[in-house]
mmCIF file of N, CA and C in Angstrom:
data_model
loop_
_atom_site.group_PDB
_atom_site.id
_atom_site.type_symbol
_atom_site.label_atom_id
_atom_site.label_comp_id
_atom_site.label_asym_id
_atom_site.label_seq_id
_atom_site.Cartn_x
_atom_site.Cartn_y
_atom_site.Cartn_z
ATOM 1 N N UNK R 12 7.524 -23.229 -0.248
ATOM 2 C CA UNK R 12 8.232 -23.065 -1.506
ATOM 3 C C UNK R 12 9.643 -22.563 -1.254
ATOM 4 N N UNK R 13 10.522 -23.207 -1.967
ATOM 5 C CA UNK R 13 12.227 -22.561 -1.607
ATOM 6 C C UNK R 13 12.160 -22.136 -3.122
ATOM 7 N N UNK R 14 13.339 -21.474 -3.265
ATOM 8 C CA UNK R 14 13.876 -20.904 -4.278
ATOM 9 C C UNK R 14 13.487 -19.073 -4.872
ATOM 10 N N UNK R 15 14.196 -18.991 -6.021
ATOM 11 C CA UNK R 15 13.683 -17.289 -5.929
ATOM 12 C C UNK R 15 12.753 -17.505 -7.115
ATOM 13 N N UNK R 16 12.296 -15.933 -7.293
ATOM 14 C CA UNK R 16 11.069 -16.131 -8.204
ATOM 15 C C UNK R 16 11.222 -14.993 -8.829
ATOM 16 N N UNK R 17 10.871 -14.704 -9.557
ATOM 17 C CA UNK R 17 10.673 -13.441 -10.683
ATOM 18 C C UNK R 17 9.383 -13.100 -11.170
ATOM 19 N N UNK R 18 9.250 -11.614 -11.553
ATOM 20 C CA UNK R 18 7.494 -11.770 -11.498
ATOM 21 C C UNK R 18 7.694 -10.704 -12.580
ATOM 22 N N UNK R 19 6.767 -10.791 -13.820
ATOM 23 C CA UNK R 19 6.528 -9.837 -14.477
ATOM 24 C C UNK R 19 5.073 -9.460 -15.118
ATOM 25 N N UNK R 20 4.567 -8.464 -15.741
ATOM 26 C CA UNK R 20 3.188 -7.896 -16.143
ATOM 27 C C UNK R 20 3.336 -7.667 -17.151
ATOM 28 N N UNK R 21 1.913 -7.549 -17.506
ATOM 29 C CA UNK R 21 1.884 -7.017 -19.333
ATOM 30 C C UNK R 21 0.484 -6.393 -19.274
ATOM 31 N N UNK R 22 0.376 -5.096 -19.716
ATOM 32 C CA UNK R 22 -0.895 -4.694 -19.830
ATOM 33 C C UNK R 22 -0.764 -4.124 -21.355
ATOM 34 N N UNK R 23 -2.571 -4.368 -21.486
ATOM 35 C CA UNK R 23 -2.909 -4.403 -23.144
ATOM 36 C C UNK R 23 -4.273 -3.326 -22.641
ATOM 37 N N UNK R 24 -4.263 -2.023 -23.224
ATOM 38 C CA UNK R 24 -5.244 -1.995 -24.000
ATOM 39 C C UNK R 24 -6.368 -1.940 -24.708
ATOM 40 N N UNK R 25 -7.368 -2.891 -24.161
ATOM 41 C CA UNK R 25 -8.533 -3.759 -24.725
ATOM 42 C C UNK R 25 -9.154 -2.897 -25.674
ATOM 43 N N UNK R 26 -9.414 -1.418 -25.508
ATOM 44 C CA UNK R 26 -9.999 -0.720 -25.986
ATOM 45 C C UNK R 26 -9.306 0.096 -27.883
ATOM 46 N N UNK R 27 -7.888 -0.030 -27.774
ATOM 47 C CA UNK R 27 -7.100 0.865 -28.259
ATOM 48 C C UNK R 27 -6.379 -0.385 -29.242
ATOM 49 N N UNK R 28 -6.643 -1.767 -28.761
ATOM 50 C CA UNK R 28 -5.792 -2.661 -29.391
ATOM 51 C C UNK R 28 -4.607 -2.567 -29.415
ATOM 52 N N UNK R 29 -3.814 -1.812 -28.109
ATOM 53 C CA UNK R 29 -2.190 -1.999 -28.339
ATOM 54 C C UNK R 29 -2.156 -2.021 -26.726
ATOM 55 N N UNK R 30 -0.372 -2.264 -26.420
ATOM 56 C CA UNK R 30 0.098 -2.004 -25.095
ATOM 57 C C UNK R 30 -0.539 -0.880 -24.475
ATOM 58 N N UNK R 31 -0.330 -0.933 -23.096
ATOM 59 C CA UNK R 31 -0.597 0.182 -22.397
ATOM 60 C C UNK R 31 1.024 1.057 -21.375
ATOM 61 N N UNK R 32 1.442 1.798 -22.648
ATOM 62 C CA UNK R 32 2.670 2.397 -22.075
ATOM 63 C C UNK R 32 2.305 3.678 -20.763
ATOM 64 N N UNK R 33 3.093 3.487 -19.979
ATOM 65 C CA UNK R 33 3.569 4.730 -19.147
ATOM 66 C C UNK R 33 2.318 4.207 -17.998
ATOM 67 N N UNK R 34 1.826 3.130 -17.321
ATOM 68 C CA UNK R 34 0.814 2.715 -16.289
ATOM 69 C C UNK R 34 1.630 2.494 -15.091
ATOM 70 N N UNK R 35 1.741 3.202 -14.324
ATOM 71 C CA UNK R 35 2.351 3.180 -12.863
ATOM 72 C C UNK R 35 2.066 1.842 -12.071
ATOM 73 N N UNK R 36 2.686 1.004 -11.801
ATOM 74 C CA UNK R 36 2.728 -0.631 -11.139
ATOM 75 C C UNK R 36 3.399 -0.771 -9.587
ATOM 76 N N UNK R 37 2.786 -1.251 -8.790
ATOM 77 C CA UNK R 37 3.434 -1.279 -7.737
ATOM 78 C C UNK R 37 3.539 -3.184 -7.318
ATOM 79 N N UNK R 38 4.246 -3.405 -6.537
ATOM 80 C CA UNK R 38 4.158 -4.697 -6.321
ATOM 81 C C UNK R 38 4.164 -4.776 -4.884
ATOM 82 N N UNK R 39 3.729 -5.287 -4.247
ATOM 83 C CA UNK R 39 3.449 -5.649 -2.664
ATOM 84 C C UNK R 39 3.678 -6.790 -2.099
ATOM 85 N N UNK R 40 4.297 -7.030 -0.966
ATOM 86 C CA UNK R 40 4.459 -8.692 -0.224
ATOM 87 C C UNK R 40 3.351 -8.302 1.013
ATOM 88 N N UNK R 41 2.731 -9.259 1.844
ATOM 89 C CA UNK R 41 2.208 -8.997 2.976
ATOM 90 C C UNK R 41 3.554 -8.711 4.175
ATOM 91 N N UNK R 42 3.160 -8.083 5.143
ATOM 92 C CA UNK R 42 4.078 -7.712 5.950
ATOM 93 C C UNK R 42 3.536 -7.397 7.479
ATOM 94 N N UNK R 43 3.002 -8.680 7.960
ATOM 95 C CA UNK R 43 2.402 -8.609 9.485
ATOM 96 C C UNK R 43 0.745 -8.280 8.795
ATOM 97 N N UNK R 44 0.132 -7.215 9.599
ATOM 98 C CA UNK R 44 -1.230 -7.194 9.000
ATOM 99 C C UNK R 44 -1.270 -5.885 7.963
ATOM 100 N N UNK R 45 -0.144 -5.562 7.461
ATOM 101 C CA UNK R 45 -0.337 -5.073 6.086
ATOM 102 C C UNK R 45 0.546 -5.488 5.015
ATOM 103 N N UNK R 46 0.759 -4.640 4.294
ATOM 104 C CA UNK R 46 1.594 -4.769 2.582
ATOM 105 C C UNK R 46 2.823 -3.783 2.702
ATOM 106 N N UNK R 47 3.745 -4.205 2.293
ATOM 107 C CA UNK R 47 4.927 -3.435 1.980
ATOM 108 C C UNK R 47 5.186 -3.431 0.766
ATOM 109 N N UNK R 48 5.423 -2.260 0.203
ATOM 110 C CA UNK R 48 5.814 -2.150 -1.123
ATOM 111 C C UNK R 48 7.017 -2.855 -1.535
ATOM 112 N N UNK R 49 7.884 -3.352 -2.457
ATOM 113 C CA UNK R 49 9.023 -4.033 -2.784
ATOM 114 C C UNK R 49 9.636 -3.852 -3.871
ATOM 115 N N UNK R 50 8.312 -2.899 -4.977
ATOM 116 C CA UNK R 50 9.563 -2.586 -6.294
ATOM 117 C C UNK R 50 8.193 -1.956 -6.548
ATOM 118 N N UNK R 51 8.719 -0.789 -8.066
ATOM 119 C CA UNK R 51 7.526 -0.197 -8.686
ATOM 120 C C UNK R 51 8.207 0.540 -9.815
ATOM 121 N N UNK R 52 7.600 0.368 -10.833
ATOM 122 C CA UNK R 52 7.800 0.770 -12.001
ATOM 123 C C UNK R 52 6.864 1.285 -12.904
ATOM 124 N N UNK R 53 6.788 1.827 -14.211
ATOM 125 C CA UNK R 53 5.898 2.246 -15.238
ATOM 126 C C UNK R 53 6.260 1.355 -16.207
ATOM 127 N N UNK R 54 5.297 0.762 -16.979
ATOM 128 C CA UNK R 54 4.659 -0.191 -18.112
ATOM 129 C C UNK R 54 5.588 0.295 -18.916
ATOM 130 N N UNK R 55 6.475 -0.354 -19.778
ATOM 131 C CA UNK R 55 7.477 0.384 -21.130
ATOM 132 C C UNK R 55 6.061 0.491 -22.101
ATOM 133 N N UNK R 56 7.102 0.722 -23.513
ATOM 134 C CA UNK R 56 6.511 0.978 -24.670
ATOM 135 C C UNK R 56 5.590 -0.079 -25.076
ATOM 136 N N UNK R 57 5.898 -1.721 -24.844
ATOM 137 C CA UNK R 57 5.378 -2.469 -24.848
ATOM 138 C C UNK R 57 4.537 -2.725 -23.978
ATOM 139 N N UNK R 58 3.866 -2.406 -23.357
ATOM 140 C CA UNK R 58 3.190 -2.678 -21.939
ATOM 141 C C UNK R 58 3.769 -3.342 -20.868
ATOM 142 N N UNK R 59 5.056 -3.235 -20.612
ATOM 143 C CA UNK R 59 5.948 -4.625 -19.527
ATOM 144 C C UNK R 59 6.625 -4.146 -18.435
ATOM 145 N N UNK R 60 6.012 -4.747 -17.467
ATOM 146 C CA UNK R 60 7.292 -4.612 -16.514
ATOM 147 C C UNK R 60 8.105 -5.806 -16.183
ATOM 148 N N UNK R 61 8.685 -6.460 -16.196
ATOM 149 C CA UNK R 61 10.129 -7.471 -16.324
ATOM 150 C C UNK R 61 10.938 -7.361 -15.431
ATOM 151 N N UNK R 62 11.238 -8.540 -14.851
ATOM 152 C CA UNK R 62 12.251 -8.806 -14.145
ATOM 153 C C UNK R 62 12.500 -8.692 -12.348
ATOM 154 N N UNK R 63 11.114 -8.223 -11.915
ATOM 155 C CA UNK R 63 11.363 -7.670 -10.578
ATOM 156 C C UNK R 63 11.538 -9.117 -9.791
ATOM 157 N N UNK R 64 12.710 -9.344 -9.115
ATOM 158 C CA UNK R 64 12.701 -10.205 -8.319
ATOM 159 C C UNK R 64 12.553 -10.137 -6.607
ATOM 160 N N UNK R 65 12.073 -11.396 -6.420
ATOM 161 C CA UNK R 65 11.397 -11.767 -4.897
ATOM 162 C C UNK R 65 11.339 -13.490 -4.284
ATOM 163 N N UNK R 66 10.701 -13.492 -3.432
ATOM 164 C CA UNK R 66 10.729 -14.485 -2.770
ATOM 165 C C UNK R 66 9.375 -15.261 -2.893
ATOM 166 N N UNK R 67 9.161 -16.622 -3.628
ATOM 167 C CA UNK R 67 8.020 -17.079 -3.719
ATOM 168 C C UNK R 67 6.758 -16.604 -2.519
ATOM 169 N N UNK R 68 5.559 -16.821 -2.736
ATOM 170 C CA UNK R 68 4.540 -16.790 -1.980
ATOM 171 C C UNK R 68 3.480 -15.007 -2.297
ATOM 172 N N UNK R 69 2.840 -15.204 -1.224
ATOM 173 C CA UNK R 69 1.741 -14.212 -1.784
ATOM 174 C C UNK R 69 2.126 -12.800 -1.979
ATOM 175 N N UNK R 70 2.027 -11.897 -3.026
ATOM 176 C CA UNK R 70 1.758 -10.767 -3.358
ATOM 177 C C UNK R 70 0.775 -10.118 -4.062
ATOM 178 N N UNK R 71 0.700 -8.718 -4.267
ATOM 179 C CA UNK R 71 -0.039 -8.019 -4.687
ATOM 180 C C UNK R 71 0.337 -7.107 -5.576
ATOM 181 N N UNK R 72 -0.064 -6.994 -6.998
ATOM 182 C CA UNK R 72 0.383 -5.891 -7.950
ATOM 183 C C UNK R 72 -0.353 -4.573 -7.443
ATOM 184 N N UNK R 73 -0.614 -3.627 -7.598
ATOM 185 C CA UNK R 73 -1.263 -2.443 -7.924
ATOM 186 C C UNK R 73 -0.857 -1.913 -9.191
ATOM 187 N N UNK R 74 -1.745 -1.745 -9.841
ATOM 188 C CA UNK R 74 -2.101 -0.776 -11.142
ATOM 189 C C UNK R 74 -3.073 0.249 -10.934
ATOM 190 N N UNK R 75 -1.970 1.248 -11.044
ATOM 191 C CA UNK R 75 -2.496 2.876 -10.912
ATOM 192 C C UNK R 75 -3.714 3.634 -12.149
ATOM 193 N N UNK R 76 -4.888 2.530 -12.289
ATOM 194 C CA UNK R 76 -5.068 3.192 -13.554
ATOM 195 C C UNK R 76 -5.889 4.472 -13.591
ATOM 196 N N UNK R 77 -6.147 4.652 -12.448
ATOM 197 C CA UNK R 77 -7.004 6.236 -12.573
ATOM 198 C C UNK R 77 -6.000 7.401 -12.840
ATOM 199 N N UNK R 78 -4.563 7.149 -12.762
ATOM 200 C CA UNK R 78 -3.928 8.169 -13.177
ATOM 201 C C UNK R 78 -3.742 7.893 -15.092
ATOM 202 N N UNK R 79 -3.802 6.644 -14.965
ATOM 203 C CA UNK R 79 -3.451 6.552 -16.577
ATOM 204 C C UNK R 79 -4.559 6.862 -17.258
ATOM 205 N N UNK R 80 -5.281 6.441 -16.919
ATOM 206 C CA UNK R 80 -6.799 7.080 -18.047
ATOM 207 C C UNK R 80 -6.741 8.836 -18.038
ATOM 208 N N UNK R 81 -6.277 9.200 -16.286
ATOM 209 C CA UNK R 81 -6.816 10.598 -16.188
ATOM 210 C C UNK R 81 -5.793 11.514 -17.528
ATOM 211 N N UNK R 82 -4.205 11.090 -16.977
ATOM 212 C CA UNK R 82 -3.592 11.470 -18.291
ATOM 213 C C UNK R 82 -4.340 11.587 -19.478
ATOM 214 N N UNK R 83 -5.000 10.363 -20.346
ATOM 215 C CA UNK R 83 -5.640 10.473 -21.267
ATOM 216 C C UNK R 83 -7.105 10.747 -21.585
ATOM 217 N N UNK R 84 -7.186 11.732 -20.180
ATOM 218 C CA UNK R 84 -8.789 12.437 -20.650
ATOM 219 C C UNK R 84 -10.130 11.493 -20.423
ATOM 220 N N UNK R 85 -9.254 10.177 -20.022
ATOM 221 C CA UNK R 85 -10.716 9.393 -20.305
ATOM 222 C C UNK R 85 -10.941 9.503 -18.168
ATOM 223 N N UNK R 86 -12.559 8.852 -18.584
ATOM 224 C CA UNK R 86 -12.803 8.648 -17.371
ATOM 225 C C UNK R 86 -13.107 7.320 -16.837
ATOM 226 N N UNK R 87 -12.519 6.695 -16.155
ATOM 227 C CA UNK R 87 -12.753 5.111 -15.463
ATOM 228 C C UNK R 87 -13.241 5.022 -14.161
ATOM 229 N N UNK R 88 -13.978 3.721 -14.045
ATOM 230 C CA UNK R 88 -14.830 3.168 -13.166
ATOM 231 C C UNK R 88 -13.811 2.774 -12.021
ATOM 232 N N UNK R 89 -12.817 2.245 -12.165
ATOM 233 C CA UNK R 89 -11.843 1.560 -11.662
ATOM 234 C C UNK R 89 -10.337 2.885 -11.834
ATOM 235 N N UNK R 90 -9.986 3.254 -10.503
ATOM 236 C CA UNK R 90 -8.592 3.820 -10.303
ATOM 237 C C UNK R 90 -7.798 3.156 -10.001
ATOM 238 N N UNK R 91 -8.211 1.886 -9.663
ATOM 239 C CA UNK R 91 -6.896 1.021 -9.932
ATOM 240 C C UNK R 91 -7.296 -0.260 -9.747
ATOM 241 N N UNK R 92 -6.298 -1.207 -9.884
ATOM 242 C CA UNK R 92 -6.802 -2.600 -9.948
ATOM 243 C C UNK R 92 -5.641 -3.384 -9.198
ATOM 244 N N UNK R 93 -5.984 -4.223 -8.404
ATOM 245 C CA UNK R 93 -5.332 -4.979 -7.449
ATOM 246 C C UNK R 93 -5.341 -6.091 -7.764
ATOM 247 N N UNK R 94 -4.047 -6.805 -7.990
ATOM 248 C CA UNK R 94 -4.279 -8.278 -8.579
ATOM 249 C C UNK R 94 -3.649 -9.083 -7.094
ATOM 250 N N UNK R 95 -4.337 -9.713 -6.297
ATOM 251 C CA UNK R 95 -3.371 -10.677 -5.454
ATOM 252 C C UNK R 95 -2.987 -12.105 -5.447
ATOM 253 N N UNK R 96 -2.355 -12.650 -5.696
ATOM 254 C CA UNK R 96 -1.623 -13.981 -6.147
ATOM 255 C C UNK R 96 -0.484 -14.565 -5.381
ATOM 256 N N UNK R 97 -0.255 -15.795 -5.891
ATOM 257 C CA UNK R 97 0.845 -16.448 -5.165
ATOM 258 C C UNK R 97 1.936 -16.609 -6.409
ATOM 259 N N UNK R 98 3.217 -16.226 -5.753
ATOM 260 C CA UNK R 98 3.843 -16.195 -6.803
ATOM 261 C C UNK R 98 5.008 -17.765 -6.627
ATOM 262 N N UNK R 99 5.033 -18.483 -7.688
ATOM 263 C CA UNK R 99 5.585 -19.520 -7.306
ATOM 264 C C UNK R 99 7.082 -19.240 -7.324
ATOM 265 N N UNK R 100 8.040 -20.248 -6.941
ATOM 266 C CA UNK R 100 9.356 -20.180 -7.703
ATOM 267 C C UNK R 100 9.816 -20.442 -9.048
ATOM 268 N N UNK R 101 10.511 -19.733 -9.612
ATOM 269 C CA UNK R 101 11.100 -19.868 -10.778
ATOM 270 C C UNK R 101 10.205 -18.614 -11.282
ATOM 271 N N UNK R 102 9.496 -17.936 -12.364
ATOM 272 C CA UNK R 102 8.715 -17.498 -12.910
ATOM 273 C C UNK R 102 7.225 -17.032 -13.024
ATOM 274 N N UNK R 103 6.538 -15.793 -12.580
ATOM 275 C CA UNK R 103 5.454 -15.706 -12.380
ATOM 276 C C UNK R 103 4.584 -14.330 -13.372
ATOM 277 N N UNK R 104 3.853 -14.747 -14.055
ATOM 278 C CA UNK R 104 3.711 -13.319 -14.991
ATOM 279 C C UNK R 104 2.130 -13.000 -14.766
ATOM 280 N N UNK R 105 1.827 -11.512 -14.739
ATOM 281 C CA UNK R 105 0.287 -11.534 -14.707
ATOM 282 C C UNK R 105 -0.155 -10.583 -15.172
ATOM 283 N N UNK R 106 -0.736 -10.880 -16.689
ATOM 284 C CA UNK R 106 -1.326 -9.408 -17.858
ATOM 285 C C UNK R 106 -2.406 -9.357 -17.238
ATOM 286 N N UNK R 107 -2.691 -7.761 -17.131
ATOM 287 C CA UNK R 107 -4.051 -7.217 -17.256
ATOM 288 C C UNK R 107 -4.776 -6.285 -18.391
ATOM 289 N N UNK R 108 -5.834 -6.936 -18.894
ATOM 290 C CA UNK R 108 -6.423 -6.093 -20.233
ATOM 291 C C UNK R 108 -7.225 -5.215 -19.352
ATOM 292 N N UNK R 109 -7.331 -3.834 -19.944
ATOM 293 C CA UNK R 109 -7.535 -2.950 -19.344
ATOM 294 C C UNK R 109 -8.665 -2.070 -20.421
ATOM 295 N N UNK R 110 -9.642 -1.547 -19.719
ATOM 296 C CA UNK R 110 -10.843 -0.365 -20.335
ATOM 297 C C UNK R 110 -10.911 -0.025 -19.104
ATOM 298 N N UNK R 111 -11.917 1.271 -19.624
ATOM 299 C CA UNK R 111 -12.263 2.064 -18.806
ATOM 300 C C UNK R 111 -13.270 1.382 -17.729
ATOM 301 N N UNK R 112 -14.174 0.906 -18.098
ATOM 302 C CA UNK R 112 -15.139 0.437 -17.413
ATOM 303 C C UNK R 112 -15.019 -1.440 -16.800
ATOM 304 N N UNK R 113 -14.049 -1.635 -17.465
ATOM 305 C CA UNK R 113 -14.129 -3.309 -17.198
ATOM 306 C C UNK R 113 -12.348 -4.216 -17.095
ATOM 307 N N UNK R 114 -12.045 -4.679 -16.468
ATOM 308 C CA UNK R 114 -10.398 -5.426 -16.494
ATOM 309 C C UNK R 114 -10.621 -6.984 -16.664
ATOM 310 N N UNK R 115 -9.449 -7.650 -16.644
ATOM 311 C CA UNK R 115 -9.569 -9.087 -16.857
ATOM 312 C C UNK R 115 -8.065 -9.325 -16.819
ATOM 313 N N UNK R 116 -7.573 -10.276 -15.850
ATOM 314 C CA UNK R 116 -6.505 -10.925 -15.535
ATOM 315 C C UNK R 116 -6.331 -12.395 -15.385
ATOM 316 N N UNK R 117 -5.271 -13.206 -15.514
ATOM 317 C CA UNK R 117 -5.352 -14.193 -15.549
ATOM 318 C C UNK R 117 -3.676 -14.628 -15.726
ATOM 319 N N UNK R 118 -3.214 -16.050 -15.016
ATOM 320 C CA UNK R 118 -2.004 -16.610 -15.214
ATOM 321 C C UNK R 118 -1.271 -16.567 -16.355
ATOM 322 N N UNK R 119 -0.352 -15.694 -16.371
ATOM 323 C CA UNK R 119 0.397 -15.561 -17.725
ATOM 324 C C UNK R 119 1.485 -16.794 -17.632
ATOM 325 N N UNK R 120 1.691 -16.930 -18.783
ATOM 326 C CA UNK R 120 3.318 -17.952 -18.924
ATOM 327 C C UNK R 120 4.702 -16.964 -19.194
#
């Protein structure tokens, strides 16, 4: 793949029916036989992180959610959730609906 790529997230929620503000996000490229971090941000008001740019091919989000539930008292099965994907050129987005006990991700547009 040539060209650059842009990658953004959206987390919802599932439980609360709205965004999930203030969720700590990390993004990862492979780097020999591990991961290097490459950008990281917190979820806005809307649930989004936007705009981080990179170089097509495989990465990895991390979503910190055992700190975000812990903030809110709740308790989860899952401290975090690892999404790994290929990110194409031009545009790559990937929401995760989020509970305590259960996630679900899938190719955003």
């Amino acid at each position: 793949m040539n060209g650059a790529s842009t990658i953004s997230t959206h987390v919802l929620d599932a439980v609360a029916g709205r965004p999930a503000e203030g969720v700590p996000v990390t993004l990862f490229r492979p780097d020999g036989d591990g991961l290097t971090a490459i950008a990281s941000d917190t979820t806005d008001a809307d649930g989004r992180v936007t705009g981080w740019a990179t170089a097509p091919g495989p990465h990895l989000i991390r979503f910190d959610t055992g700190a975000w539930f812990a903030a809110r008292g709740v308790d989860t099965f899952y401290p975090e959730v690892a999404v790994a994907f290929t990110a194409a050129a031009g545009h790559s987005h990937v929401p995760l609906l989020l509970s305590p006990f259960a996630y679900s991700t899938y190719r955003g547009s």
